[in-house]
């Protein structure tokens, strides 16, 4: 690996391993096994095999001509992660981690999920490899995302509703960690984003960098040069880290992460950890998070369940501090507008998460030059969201 | 300077006794109750008391202590209230007190301010559930010469880490009985003797076993392997049972007396 901070436990001051002692030996073992695996050609070959044959990679870098014309600025390319099997980038990481779990001889898989995309991806891969899988999901999300719950059960996984705390992703993650503390000998915990204690943020990024590696080669082929802008949404931040990472050293590429502003960053209902958060510890990592004056973690809010997380991956916190990546935020309403815009203009229904990246594109593209090249990470498809969006938009029509 | 915790273990050793360490969450159900519970547990024979600082995301705790934290947080208990309470307690008793908490509570409050308030209010020890060896270096040096012990946790999975974890420790070594979060266990691992033996190989600091000790029988089973036993969730359950009719303080006192008898047998 040529990565300059590969397998260091921190990104600047962020990251680390703030977990109960019971887990430390398991984290050290994971780090050691992961380090061996990524240097093993056989492992990399197997990982790439499943990405290609099972998930359908490489995903296209699609020139969105209609959107480009409408916005009147630079050329817009969409990295079509929505075309992966199970409908989002999440599966890249799950294939990597479950292959690692198998290699380590683990007999049982657990995962957390918010909206259910990571849960469905994990249930899918566990079905293929015939591994028992339990997915922790906040009770509120279980009710909001009934279709994904059904999918996970259909795939043979057990969905465990979490009733502690705010009953959402943050609490599902706590509960998965508690399970892992109790069953650490035979259980592998598949974390769904670039969050958690070291080595997870590094490992998940490495499994997701395929997005950026492909995009880089594709844009060089289509445009003969690197892009001027990269845009991706950031909840925990795995799709963004995956796209950004291979471009970090390319100083002429402007990189923008888009957080969920919910009902506005000046309200209490948002998920903008970098824009409005402060230094703290969540899920074993030091990073920016939403918390009160005494360090109690505050509930996040976003129309998009996948961005509804009060923390952010530690590498993003670092890239914010160094200024390499700019972090901005867009509101629920702006994301909903972008959701409809892409559907009508390009015939692609984006996930509400990815709609945040698109909403920022809508704001900034008109200010870019005609010759500029912009890549937006279309991290997932919106099939899972159409019912929710129909309810919100239907409600608005009724109000009018 | 010897801490009150160290002195307590020395005193008990002189009497050939094991320490009974009891845990409650500060502010559950109110701060006033916590103060009363401290006095009544001392009366019933608790040697050292752990006070949990309620946290929104207690990932090392099982459902019982999670509920205790939730009750306290619903009453908007914060660390300042808890320090004020400790000052009041210190006017009435010298029983050794340790906080059990999560590192974010300290980090957000401010490390220096937190340590200063521990000293001023008369706290004797800190048990930080999510600050393992790798992350404690800076905090440990900030605690140096303050008279406040950083009490380390060792787990059955710690193995070759034990030596470094216990090095330079004060107060006692918190030995986690088995895998998992806090809460009741029906049985303990047969390896516990070997585990506790390994700890003793590397330190003379007293060892206390916690996690899952819920009744006098468990104390009888484990007390031969250590210098102290820790009971938490089982006490919180007594509080839960008594809240409705206001008998929680007497229920806890009665239960701690039973535990003490098992310790003294």
XYZ file of C-alpha atoms in Angstrom:
665
model
C 0.000 0.000 0.000
C 1.285 3.448 -0.855
C -1.047 5.119 1.647
C 0.758 7.593 3.773
C -1.278 6.967 6.905
C -2.188 3.334 6.374
C -2.602 1.470 9.642
C -1.813 4.340 11.903
C -4.495 4.460 14.552
C -5.127 8.176 14.074
C -5.697 10.814 11.431
C -4.076 13.794 13.129
C -5.736 13.778 16.530
C -8.847 11.963 15.280
C -9.635 8.257 15.431
C -8.070 6.035 18.071
C -9.592 3.146 19.992
C -11.905 4.289 22.798
C -13.467 0.926 23.575
C -13.824 -1.416 26.556
C -10.679 -3.406 27.299
C -12.488 -6.651 26.395
C -12.407 -5.593 22.711
C -8.795 -4.486 22.494
C -7.315 -7.894 21.769
C -9.911 -8.403 19.026
C -9.090 -5.022 17.450
C -5.386 -5.791 17.509
C -6.048 -9.194 15.911
C -8.269 -7.545 13.284
C -5.584 -5.007 12.469
C -2.961 -7.712 12.118
C -5.139 -9.953 9.948
C -6.256 -7.045 7.782
C -2.685 -5.932 7.229
C -1.787 -9.450 6.109
C -4.858 -9.787 3.893
C -4.285 -6.610 1.879
C -0.741 -7.689 1.139
C -1.975 -11.094 -0.011
C -2.543 -11.204 -3.768
C -4.971 -14.077 -3.359
C -7.179 -12.028 -1.046
C -7.151 -8.979 -3.336
C -7.954 -11.207 -6.326
C -10.916 -12.754 -4.530
C -12.163 -9.309 -3.417
C -11.979 -7.994 -6.997
C -13.642 -11.146 -8.318
C -16.755 -10.630 -6.203
C -16.826 -6.891 -6.904
C -16.900 -7.664 -10.621
C -18.909 -10.854 -10.922
C -21.305 -10.425 -8.026
C -21.781 -6.680 -7.640
C -21.309 -5.711 -11.276
C -18.288 -3.440 -11.104
C -16.908 -1.307 -12.560
C -19.842 1.065 -12.238
C -20.154 3.596 -15.074
C -19.027 7.202 -14.938
C -22.046 8.642 -16.713
C -22.015 12.033 -18.444
C -25.287 13.651 -17.339
C -25.861 15.780 -20.401
C -29.355 17.018 -19.579
C -28.369 18.001 -16.068
C -25.248 19.729 -17.395
C -27.332 21.789 -19.858
C -29.908 22.680 -17.231
C -27.328 23.900 -14.723
C -25.326 25.762 -17.371
C -21.837 25.289 -15.909
C -19.200 22.555 -16.027
C -19.679 19.020 -17.340
C -21.388 16.823 -14.763
C -20.433 13.149 -14.442
C -22.263 10.775 -12.115
C -20.361 7.869 -10.569
C -23.091 5.255 -10.714
C -22.695 3.423 -7.393
C -26.484 3.032 -7.481
C -25.950 0.310 -10.100
C -24.201 -1.996 -7.648
C -25.994 -5.134 -6.507
C -28.306 -4.142 -3.593
C -28.402 -0.583 -4.897
C -25.588 1.301 -3.205
C -21.854 1.503 -2.589
C -22.267 -0.282 0.766
C -21.664 -3.715 -0.736
C -18.034 -2.902 -1.682
C -17.080 -2.735 1.971
C -19.224 -5.691 3.009
C -17.588 -8.003 0.447
C -14.171 -6.984 1.764
C -15.023 -7.392 5.431
C -16.899 -10.690 5.117
C -14.029 -12.176 3.091
C -11.755 -11.064 5.924
C -14.088 -12.604 8.534
C -14.011 -15.911 6.641
C -10.236 -15.761 6.435
C -10.105 -15.192 10.212
C -12.304 -18.218 10.788
C -15.183 -16.265 12.371
C -18.456 -18.187 12.521
C -20.996 -15.418 13.032
C -21.532 -11.964 11.522
C -23.175 -8.948 13.138
C -23.854 -5.498 11.712
C -25.669 -2.266 12.503
C -27.905 -0.474 10.076
C -29.791 2.799 9.890
C -31.972 2.925 6.801
C -31.170 -0.695 6.120
C -28.808 -0.423 3.116
C -25.758 -1.686 4.980
C -27.927 -4.309 6.686
C -29.271 -5.554 3.363
C -25.782 -5.630 1.835
C -24.465 -7.612 4.819
C -27.438 -9.999 4.783
C -26.874 -10.498 1.043
C -23.206 -11.417 1.302
C -23.887 -13.631 4.344
C -26.574 -15.448 2.351
C -24.095 -16.092 -0.442
C -21.379 -17.311 1.938
C -23.850 -19.167 4.166
C -22.918 -17.337 7.365
C -25.401 -16.635 10.174
C -26.004 -12.894 10.456
C -27.742 -10.619 12.957
C -28.438 -7.001 12.119
C -29.073 -4.407 14.839
C -31.532 -1.722 13.805
C -33.172 1.027 15.856
C -36.814 0.258 16.561
C -37.820 3.537 14.947
C -35.933 2.597 11.778
C -37.438 -0.905 11.804
C -40.838 0.743 11.580
C -39.784 3.368 8.992
C -37.960 0.880 6.749
C -40.236 -2.142 6.760
C -39.240 -3.143 3.214
C -35.552 -3.443 4.077
C -36.427 -5.403 7.222
C -38.365 -7.832 5.046
C -35.454 -8.091 2.599
C -32.960 -8.892 5.360
C -35.237 -11.582 6.765
C -35.854 -12.987 3.294
C -32.072 -13.230 2.889
C -31.930 -15.311 6.055
C -30.671 -12.733 8.545
C -32.143 -11.917 11.919
C -33.110 -8.280 12.480
C -32.830 -7.206 16.124
C -34.878 -4.085 16.956
C -32.984 -1.782 19.340
C -35.078 -0.018 21.956
C -32.335 1.780 23.899
C -31.613 5.517 23.663
C -33.030 7.276 20.608
C -33.816 3.921 18.911
C -31.913 4.911 15.740
C -28.549 4.191 14.053
C -26.423 5.529 16.929
C -28.096 3.134 19.367
C -28.034 0.234 16.919
C -24.259 0.749 16.727
C -23.962 0.750 20.550
C -25.962 -2.469 20.675
C -23.828 -4.137 17.993
C -20.717 -3.190 19.985
C -22.316 -4.701 23.128
C -23.010 -7.922 21.225
C -19.406 -7.966 20.019
C -18.074 -7.476 23.585
C -20.134 -10.498 24.627
C -19.272 -12.790 21.696
C -15.890 -11.538 20.599
C -14.361 -15.013 20.271
C -16.421 -16.249 17.328
C -18.140 -13.103 16.027
C -17.068 -10.600 13.375
C -18.592 -7.107 13.494
C -19.040 -5.608 9.994
C -19.154 -1.811 10.493
C -20.926 -0.044 7.631
C -19.001 3.200 7.365
C -15.594 4.814 7.905
C -16.368 5.080 11.619
C -15.673 3.154 14.821
C -12.375 2.273 16.476
C -9.168 1.745 14.503
C -8.679 -0.176 12.188
C -12.259 0.180 10.889
C -12.030 3.722 9.418
C -8.881 2.797 7.489
C -10.138 -0.620 6.433
C -13.552 0.577 5.234
C -11.912 3.395 3.280
C -9.565 0.932 1.607
C -12.476 -1.311 0.602
C -14.381 1.734 -0.739
C -11.515 3.398 -2.595
C -12.440 1.281 -5.623
C -14.991 4.062 -6.291
C -12.297 6.705 -6.622
C -9.802 4.427 -8.343
C -12.346 3.635 -11.058
C -13.549 7.240 -11.356
C -9.986 8.447 -11.779
C -9.259 6.014 -14.617
C -12.631 6.686 -16.236
C -12.332 10.467 -16.217
C -8.797 10.262 -17.589
C -10.119 8.121 -20.416
C -13.132 10.338 -21.184
C -11.633 13.779 -20.595
C -7.913 13.149 -20.778
C -7.472 14.950 -17.484
C -8.392 14.975 -13.818
C -11.694 16.548 -12.702
C -11.943 20.032 -11.223
C -14.470 19.064 -8.562
C -15.569 15.999 -6.603
C -18.819 16.077 -4.648
C -20.194 13.425 -2.284
C -22.616 13.295 0.621
C -21.278 12.580 4.113
C -23.055 10.808 6.954
C -20.428 8.534 8.482
C -18.682 9.229 5.199
C -17.770 5.968 3.440
C -18.953 6.778 -0.084
C -17.212 10.155 0.144
C -13.970 8.698 1.522
C -14.058 6.046 -1.210
C -14.348 8.627 -3.986
C -12.015 11.227 -2.451
C -9.128 9.103 -1.280
C -7.386 8.409 -4.603
C -7.541 12.162 -5.409
C -6.243 13.530 -2.090
C -2.741 14.175 -3.468
C -4.103 15.844 -6.638
C -4.042 19.384 -5.308
C -5.862 20.886 -8.324
C -8.955 18.793 -7.649
C -11.402 20.633 -5.362
C -13.132 18.191 -3.041
C -16.455 18.869 -1.359
C -18.281 16.803 1.273
C -21.970 17.556 1.779
C -23.538 17.112 5.231
C -27.241 16.919 6.002
C -28.565 20.241 7.334
C -31.991 18.730 8.044
C -34.368 21.584 8.786
C -31.400 23.966 8.902
C -28.087 24.091 10.753
C -29.432 26.840 13.004
C -32.272 24.625 14.188
C -31.874 21.641 16.517
C -32.833 19.269 13.722
C -29.810 18.546 11.587
C -26.964 16.035 11.187
C -24.123 18.444 10.366
C -21.366 17.078 12.626
C -18.542 19.091 11.067
C -20.465 22.307 10.468
C -22.025 22.415 13.946
C -20.370 19.704 16.050
C -17.478 19.684 18.507
C -14.622 17.361 19.453
C -15.667 14.229 21.283
C -15.847 10.451 21.306
C -18.529 8.288 19.755
C -18.453 4.586 18.900
C -14.814 4.226 19.876
C -13.399 7.123 17.823
C -12.396 10.708 18.494
C -14.070 12.996 15.977
C -16.571 15.829 15.537
C -20.002 15.048 16.917
C -23.268 16.596 18.017
C -23.271 16.817 21.815
C -24.390 19.063 24.651
C -22.182 20.962 27.105
C -21.738 17.835 29.248
C -20.844 15.482 26.398
C -24.242 13.784 26.103
C -24.645 12.825 22.455
C -27.548 14.599 20.759
C -29.931 12.958 18.302
C -29.253 13.812 14.663
C -31.957 14.598 12.144
C -32.126 14.217 8.387
C -34.836 13.282 5.917
C -32.277 10.753 4.745
C -31.874 7.911 7.243
C -28.393 7.144 5.899
C -27.125 10.605 6.907
C -28.960 10.604 10.246
C -25.809 10.118 12.351
C -24.419 12.457 15.047
C -20.747 11.725 14.295
C -18.488 11.546 11.235
C -15.529 9.394 10.198
C -12.271 10.578 11.790
C -10.465 10.957 8.472
C -13.099 13.489 7.392
C -12.529 15.434 10.623
C -8.839 15.467 9.743
C -9.393 16.471 6.100
C -11.612 19.293 7.342
C -8.936 20.564 9.726
C -6.194 20.439 7.086
C -8.500 22.221 4.631
C -8.013 19.573 1.918
C -11.749 18.924 1.750
C -14.458 21.584 2.100
C -17.535 20.544 4.032
C -20.845 22.222 3.292
C -24.430 21.344 4.128
C -27.808 21.237 2.371
C -31.280 21.036 3.872
C -33.952 18.357 3.610
C -35.911 20.572 1.203
C -32.947 21.196 -1.084
C -32.255 17.452 -1.181
C -35.890 16.692 -2.010
C -35.779 19.182 -4.901
C -32.615 17.571 -6.258
C -34.209 14.117 -5.871
C -37.025 15.178 -8.205
C -34.762 17.083 -10.561
C -32.483 14.136 -11.335
C -35.454 11.799 -11.708
C -37.076 14.073 -14.315
C -33.941 15.164 -16.194
C -31.945 11.951 -16.359
C -34.406 9.184 -15.565
C -32.359 8.218 -12.541
C -34.037 8.152 -9.126
C -31.268 8.912 -6.621
C -31.148 7.895 -2.971
C -32.023 10.728 -0.594
C -28.444 10.531 0.689
C -26.988 11.072 -2.786
C -29.597 13.800 -3.373
C -27.675 15.899 -0.841
C -24.597 15.794 -3.062
C -26.786 16.649 -6.065
C -28.396 19.547 -4.194
C -25.000 21.090 -3.622
C -24.191 20.530 -7.288
C -27.332 22.477 -8.198
C -26.079 25.390 -6.085
C -22.504 25.465 -7.312
C -22.540 24.186 -10.918
C -23.910 27.421 -12.433
C -20.878 29.244 -10.981
C -18.380 26.875 -12.635
C -16.822 27.352 -16.056
C -18.180 25.530 -19.121
C -14.975 23.535 -19.535
C -14.872 22.382 -15.900
C -15.381 18.729 -15.043
C -17.419 17.772 -11.991
C -17.863 14.258 -10.586
C -20.775 13.612 -8.245
C -20.925 10.334 -6.366
C -24.360 8.858 -6.920
C -23.912 6.595 -3.932
C -27.254 4.803 -4.082
C -30.556 4.462 -5.847
C -33.772 5.945 -4.538
C -36.142 2.987 -4.779
C -35.998 2.654 -0.991
C -37.034 6.302 -0.618
C -39.902 6.728 -3.074
C -42.592 5.828 -0.558
C -41.266 8.311 2.005
C -40.857 11.048 -0.616
C -44.374 10.398 -1.940
C -45.710 10.855 1.593
C -43.801 14.099 2.144
C -44.706 15.586 -1.259
C -48.287 14.322 -1.020
C -48.601 15.959 2.375
C -47.390 19.233 0.923
C -49.941 19.123 -1.907
C -52.669 18.544 0.681
C -51.481 21.575 2.620
C -51.720 23.702 -0.510
C 0.453 9.914 49.274
C -1.737 6.866 49.729
C -5.274 7.209 48.502
C -8.279 6.393 50.655
C -8.881 3.356 48.431
C -5.393 1.992 49.056
C -5.719 2.602 52.790
C -9.069 0.822 52.856
C -7.611 -2.299 51.215
C -4.691 -2.253 53.677
C -7.065 -1.953 56.595
C -9.159 -4.883 55.315
C -6.083 -6.982 54.661
C -5.079 -6.485 58.296
C -8.462 -7.913 59.306
C -8.172 -10.687 56.690
C -11.279 -9.400 54.921
C -12.264 -8.843 51.293
C -13.666 -5.516 50.102
C -17.304 -5.104 49.160
C -17.534 -2.493 46.398
C -21.013 -1.325 45.430
C -22.098 0.632 42.359
C -24.987 3.020 41.824
C -25.597 5.561 39.071
C -25.439 9.137 40.350
C -28.813 10.845 40.064
C -30.853 7.624 39.812
C -33.607 8.372 40.491
C -32.528 11.738 42.015
C -29.337 13.273 43.389
C -30.850 13.315 46.872
C -31.528 9.559 46.650
C -27.944 8.922 45.587
C -26.624 10.766 48.634
C -28.912 8.761 50.927
C -27.972 5.516 49.195
C -24.274 6.212 49.803
C -24.893 6.579 53.533
C -27.147 3.542 53.777
C -24.792 1.328 51.745
C -21.927 2.367 54.015
C -24.051 1.502 57.037
C -24.836 -1.890 55.526
C -21.152 -2.647 55.083
C -20.000 -1.354 51.695
C -16.278 -0.618 51.863
C -15.901 1.398 48.659
C -18.611 2.989 46.521
C -18.580 3.505 42.778
C -20.709 6.315 41.417
C -21.649 6.062 37.751
C -21.793 9.314 35.802
C -24.867 8.952 33.599
C -24.046 8.947 29.876
C -26.220 8.931 26.788
C -24.259 6.145 25.053
C -22.935 3.713 27.672
C -21.646 0.980 25.362
C -20.050 -1.126 28.104
C -23.289 -1.336 30.076
C -26.140 -3.790 29.946
C -29.826 -2.845 30.015
C -30.094 -2.383 33.809
C -27.404 0.288 34.118
C -28.559 1.826 30.816
C -31.983 2.344 32.378
C -30.413 3.878 35.493
C -28.523 6.376 33.321
C -31.690 7.175 31.405
C -33.616 7.898 34.611
C -30.850 10.213 35.791
C -30.641 12.007 32.443
C -34.389 12.460 32.328
C -33.923 14.438 35.549
C -31.241 16.522 33.779
C -28.473 15.440 36.154
C -25.065 16.754 35.081
C -21.480 16.455 36.305
C -21.622 19.753 38.198
C -24.600 18.472 40.222
C -22.634 15.307 40.956
C -19.542 17.196 42.151
C -21.759 19.289 44.442
C -23.274 16.085 45.832
C -19.828 14.570 46.468
C -18.865 17.687 48.436
C -21.955 17.238 50.615
C -21.201 13.531 51.084
C -17.642 14.350 52.106
C -18.954 16.417 55.052
C -20.522 13.238 56.419
C -18.308 10.305 55.489
C -14.781 9.385 54.438
C -15.822 6.213 52.592
C -13.647 5.811 49.461
C -15.479 6.923 46.315
C -14.700 6.265 42.666
C -16.427 7.496 39.529
C -17.273 4.995 36.821
C -17.664 6.919 33.586
C -17.021 7.263 29.856
C -14.144 9.320 28.542
C -16.297 11.719 26.532
C -17.761 13.053 29.791
C -14.256 14.078 30.917
C -13.094 15.299 27.522
C -16.093 17.575 27.058
C -15.956 18.901 30.623
C -12.257 19.688 30.239
C -9.573 17.319 31.509
C -7.891 19.763 33.881
C -11.115 21.164 35.260
C -12.463 17.647 35.796
C -9.379 16.486 37.698
C -9.322 19.671 39.759
C -12.977 19.156 40.732
C -12.279 15.525 41.660
C -9.559 16.693 44.028
C -11.581 19.521 45.482
C -14.706 17.479 46.047
C -12.829 14.524 47.517
C -13.085 11.799 44.880
C -10.545 9.004 45.273
C -10.582 7.082 42.014
C -11.656 6.992 38.370
C -12.721 3.953 36.362
C -13.058 4.908 32.709
C -14.945 2.246 30.759
C -13.622 3.181 27.318
C -10.070 4.387 27.918
C -7.810 1.395 27.262
C -4.047 1.305 27.678
C -3.395 2.745 24.208
C -5.402 5.907 24.864
C -4.736 6.630 28.532
C -1.151 7.932 28.429
C -1.929 11.659 28.411
C -4.730 11.375 30.918
C -2.678 9.239 33.255
C 0.113 11.780 33.368
C -2.411 14.545 34.038
C -3.596 12.541 37.074
C -0.087 12.090 38.465
C 0.393 13.394 42.020
C -3.253 14.402 42.359
C -4.105 11.644 44.857
C -6.827 10.408 42.487
C -6.294 6.794 41.373
C -6.800 5.719 37.757
C -8.272 2.256 38.245
C -7.565 0.103 35.179
C -9.829 -2.601 33.790
C -8.460 -5.962 32.734
C -10.558 -8.528 30.875
C -10.272 -12.268 30.301
C -9.226 -11.368 26.733
C -6.394 -9.084 27.899
C -3.804 -11.882 28.186
C -0.357 -10.486 27.292
C -1.674 -6.942 27.725
C -2.153 -7.418 31.476
C 1.443 -6.606 32.375
C 1.363 -3.187 30.742
C -2.175 -2.387 31.887
C -1.470 -2.880 35.583
C 1.911 -1.184 35.533
C 1.999 1.829 37.840
C -1.643 1.441 38.865
C -3.176 2.643 42.104
C -6.340 1.871 44.066
C -7.320 -1.494 42.698
C -7.383 -3.479 39.472
C -10.900 -3.891 38.088
C -10.991 -7.470 36.817
C -13.855 -8.060 34.379
C -15.260 -11.492 35.270
C -16.233 -12.590 31.766
C -16.962 -11.365 28.241
C -19.850 -8.994 27.814
C -21.403 -5.873 29.258
C -22.437 -5.156 32.845
C -25.327 -7.229 34.163
C -26.282 -10.534 35.664
C -24.470 -13.758 34.752
C -25.673 -17.221 35.703
C -22.160 -18.645 35.844
C -18.518 -17.625 35.631
C -15.737 -18.955 33.490
C -13.621 -21.752 34.898
C -10.594 -19.818 33.711
C -11.156 -17.074 36.240
C -8.607 -18.472 38.695
C -5.913 -18.495 36.048
C -6.895 -15.009 34.872
C -6.743 -13.538 38.394
C -3.485 -15.366 38.985
C -1.934 -13.720 35.940
C -2.960 -10.309 37.261
C -1.314 -11.063 40.629
C 1.869 -12.095 38.835
C 2.337 -8.527 37.598
C 1.097 -6.364 40.462
C 0.605 -6.191 44.212
C -2.280 -3.763 43.785
C -5.520 -5.367 45.091
C -7.769 -7.093 42.553
C -11.529 -6.655 42.543
C -13.836 -8.751 40.364
C -16.854 -7.138 38.727
C -19.492 -7.734 35.987
C -22.285 -10.163 36.707
C -21.950 -10.581 40.478
C -25.583 -10.451 41.488
C -26.047 -12.322 44.782
C -24.332 -13.697 47.917
C -23.690 -17.049 46.197
C -21.649 -15.440 43.442
C -19.604 -13.655 46.102
C -18.941 -16.947 47.894
C -17.873 -18.471 44.584
C -15.441 -15.697 43.627
C -14.069 -14.077 46.773
C -11.269 -16.613 47.140
C -9.658 -15.399 43.921
C -9.394 -11.674 44.698
C -9.219 -8.885 47.270
C -12.610 -7.398 46.493
C -15.934 -7.953 44.746
C -18.010 -5.376 42.855
C -21.812 -5.457 42.665
C -23.684 -3.030 40.386
C -26.640 -4.064 38.263
C -28.149 -6.198 41.039
C -28.249 -3.123 43.304
C -29.811 -1.014 40.529
C -32.517 -3.685 40.225
C -33.342 -3.190 43.929
C -33.630 0.548 43.283
C -35.989 -0.153 40.357
C -38.126 -2.431 42.496
C -38.402 0.125 45.274
C -38.896 3.358 43.304
C -42.668 3.007 42.966
C -43.412 2.733 46.674
C -40.394 4.716 47.873
C -38.707 1.725 49.536
C -35.613 1.761 47.318
C -33.210 3.001 50.005
C -34.243 0.373 52.559
C -34.306 -2.365 49.903
C -30.754 -1.511 48.854
C -29.565 -1.354 52.460
C -31.027 -4.779 53.187
C -29.485 -6.266 50.033
C -26.034 -4.803 50.710
C -26.194 -6.309 54.235
C -26.802 -9.735 52.701
C -23.866 -9.236 50.343
C -21.684 -8.171 53.252
C -22.553 -11.317 55.197
C -21.377 -13.406 52.252
C -18.136 -11.398 52.127
C -17.516 -11.912 55.857
C -18.372 -15.619 56.040
